[in-house]
Short mmCIF file of C-alpha atoms in Angstrom, two decimals:
data_model
loop_
_atom_site.label_atom_id
_atom_site.label_comp_id
_atom_site.label_asym_id
_atom_site.label_seq_id
_atom_site.Cartn_x
_atom_site.Cartn_y
_atom_site.Cartn_z
CA UNK A 1 17.27 -5.53 -25.83
CA UNK A 2 18.51 -3.38 -22.97
CA UNK A 3 16.90 -0.23 -24.36
CA UNK A 4 13.40 -1.64 -23.93
CA UNK A 5 13.96 -1.80 -20.16
CA UNK A 6 14.75 1.91 -19.70
CA UNK A 7 11.12 3.19 -19.74
CA UNK A 8 10.00 0.23 -17.61
CA UNK A 9 12.82 0.95 -15.17
CA UNK A 10 11.76 4.59 -14.81
CA UNK A 11 8.09 3.73 -14.27
CA UNK A 12 8.65 0.95 -11.76
CA UNK A 13 11.36 2.84 -9.85
CA UNK A 14 9.17 5.94 -9.59
CA UNK A 15 6.13 3.91 -8.55
CA UNK A 16 7.94 2.01 -5.81
CA UNK A 17 9.54 5.21 -4.48
CA UNK A 18 6.06 6.78 -4.35
CA UNK A 19 4.69 3.75 -2.50
CA UNK A 20 7.49 4.03 0.05
CA UNK A 21 6.75 7.76 0.50
CA UNK A 22 3.01 7.05 0.95
CA UNK A 23 3.86 4.53 3.68
CA UNK A 24 6.06 7.13 5.37
CA UNK A 25 3.28 9.74 5.23
CA UNK A 26 0.77 7.21 6.54
CA UNK A 27 3.09 6.49 9.46
CA UNK A 28 3.31 10.24 10.22
CA UNK A 29 -0.48 10.69 10.02
CA UNK A 30 -1.07 7.80 12.42
CA UNK A 31 1.52 9.24 14.80
CA UNK A 32 -0.02 12.75 14.73
CA UNK A 33 -3.65 11.62 14.81
CA UNK A 34 -3.46 8.79 17.35
CA UNK A 35 -0.27 9.60 19.23
CA UNK A 36 1.64 6.39 18.69
CA UNK A 37 4.51 5.59 16.37
CA UNK A 38 4.50 2.70 13.97
CA UNK A 39 7.72 0.74 13.73
CA UNK A 40 9.59 1.89 10.60
CA UNK A 41 11.41 -1.43 10.33
CA UNK A 42 8.48 -3.49 9.11
CA UNK A 43 8.92 -6.37 6.71
CA UNK A 44 7.26 -4.39 3.93
CA UNK A 45 9.73 -1.52 4.33
CA UNK A 46 12.65 -3.93 4.23
CA UNK A 47 11.33 -5.69 1.14
CA UNK A 48 10.70 -2.35 -0.60
CA UNK A 49 14.17 -1.12 0.36
CA UNK A 50 15.84 -4.25 -1.01
CA UNK A 51 13.74 -4.07 -4.16
CA UNK A 52 14.67 -0.41 -4.68
CA UNK A 53 18.36 -1.23 -4.24
CA UNK A 54 18.21 -4.16 -6.67
CA UNK A 55 16.16 -2.23 -9.20
CA UNK A 56 18.55 0.73 -8.97
CA UNK A 57 21.52 -1.54 -9.71
CA UNK A 58 19.66 -3.24 -12.58
CA UNK A 59 18.68 0.16 -14.00
CA UNK A 60 22.27 1.32 -13.81
CA UNK A 61 23.35 -1.74 -15.78
CA UNK A 62 20.66 -1.15 -18.43
CA UNK A 63 21.23 2.60 -18.74
CA UNK A 64 25.01 2.69 -18.53
CA UNK A 65 25.24 -0.43 -20.70
CA UNK A 66 23.72 1.50 -23.61
CA UNK A 67 26.03 4.44 -23.20
CA UNK A 68 28.99 4.63 -25.55
CA UNK A 69 32.23 6.43 -24.97
CA UNK A 70 31.78 8.75 -27.95
CA UNK A 71 28.39 10.03 -26.69
CA UNK A 72 26.67 9.33 -30.01
CA UNK A 73 24.36 6.72 -28.53
CA UNK A 74 25.30 4.20 -31.22
CA UNK A 75 23.25 1.42 -29.64
CA UNK A 76 20.02 3.41 -29.90
CA UNK A 77 20.83 4.75 -33.39
CA UNK A 78 21.73 1.25 -34.60
CA UNK A 79 18.48 -0.10 -33.20
CA UNK A 80 16.43 2.45 -35.15
CA UNK A 81 18.37 1.80 -38.36
CA UNK A 82 17.35 -1.85 -38.18
CA UNK A 83 13.64 -0.90 -38.24
CA UNK A 84 13.04 -2.03 -34.64
CA UNK A 85 11.75 1.33 -33.46
CA UNK A 86 9.03 -0.25 -31.33
CA UNK A 87 11.71 -2.00 -29.28
CA UNK A 88 14.00 1.03 -28.99
CA UNK A 89 14.21 3.67 -26.31
CA UNK A 90 13.62 7.27 -27.34
CA UNK A 91 16.88 9.24 -27.34
CA UNK A 92 15.46 12.05 -25.18
CA UNK A 93 14.06 9.57 -22.66
CA UNK A 94 17.41 7.81 -22.56
CA UNK A 95 19.31 11.06 -21.97
CA UNK A 96 16.84 11.97 -19.19
CA UNK A 97 17.25 8.58 -17.53
CA UNK A 98 21.03 8.82 -17.86
CA UNK A 99 21.03 12.22 -16.12
CA UNK A 100 18.69 10.98 -13.39
CA UNK A 101 20.86 7.92 -12.80
CA UNK A 102 24.02 10.05 -12.52
CA UNK A 103 22.24 12.36 -10.05
CA UNK A 104 21.07 9.39 -7.96
CA UNK A 105 24.60 7.97 -7.82
CA UNK A 106 25.99 11.35 -6.72
CA UNK A 107 23.31 11.70 -4.03
CA UNK A 108 23.94 8.15 -2.79
CA UNK A 109 27.69 8.75 -2.55
CA UNK A 110 27.12 12.00 -0.63
CA UNK A 111 24.66 10.34 1.78
CA UNK A 112 26.98 7.39 2.41
CA UNK A 113 29.99 9.67 2.91
CA UNK A 114 28.22 12.05 5.31
CA UNK A 115 26.69 9.16 7.25
CA UNK A 116 30.10 7.53 7.60
CA UNK A 117 31.71 10.79 8.72
CA UNK A 118 28.92 11.49 11.22
CA UNK A 119 29.25 7.96 12.61
CA UNK A 120 33.01 8.35 13.02
CA UNK A 121 32.58 11.71 14.77
CA UNK A 122 29.94 10.25 17.10
CA UNK A 123 32.15 7.25 17.82
CA UNK A 124 35.13 9.47 18.72
CA UNK A 125 32.95 11.70 20.88
CA UNK A 126 31.64 8.68 22.77
CA UNK A 127 35.19 7.40 23.35
CA UNK A 128 36.31 10.82 24.59
CA UNK A 129 33.32 11.03 26.95
CA UNK A 130 34.29 7.67 28.47
CA UNK A 131 37.71 9.00 29.44
CA UNK A 132 36.39 12.10 31.23
#
């Protein structure tokens, strides 16, 4: 069922994000210690980035797919009534993952919006500088 993927989603997503952060820190250490920058656009970074994006979308489908409009978490309650508790997600864990997923979506929208606005401002400034 979908609810069995929620804990796996949280563990894998957190682990891959930590791996990406370790690579970033390693890049900074090499730059400070040896004085040269490593290219941030390596194949590993691109693969990790695509995996994170795909996993985030899959997690959103799993988490939001369990959510009901009446906020009673019927899917999880129904699962426990059928004596399948080993295959069900804990209600507290689900609520935590739901809150985290909402926060990640809000952060992503803010980052995309500010990046788009900054790009448009830079583009207009460059056009205005060409006419001077």
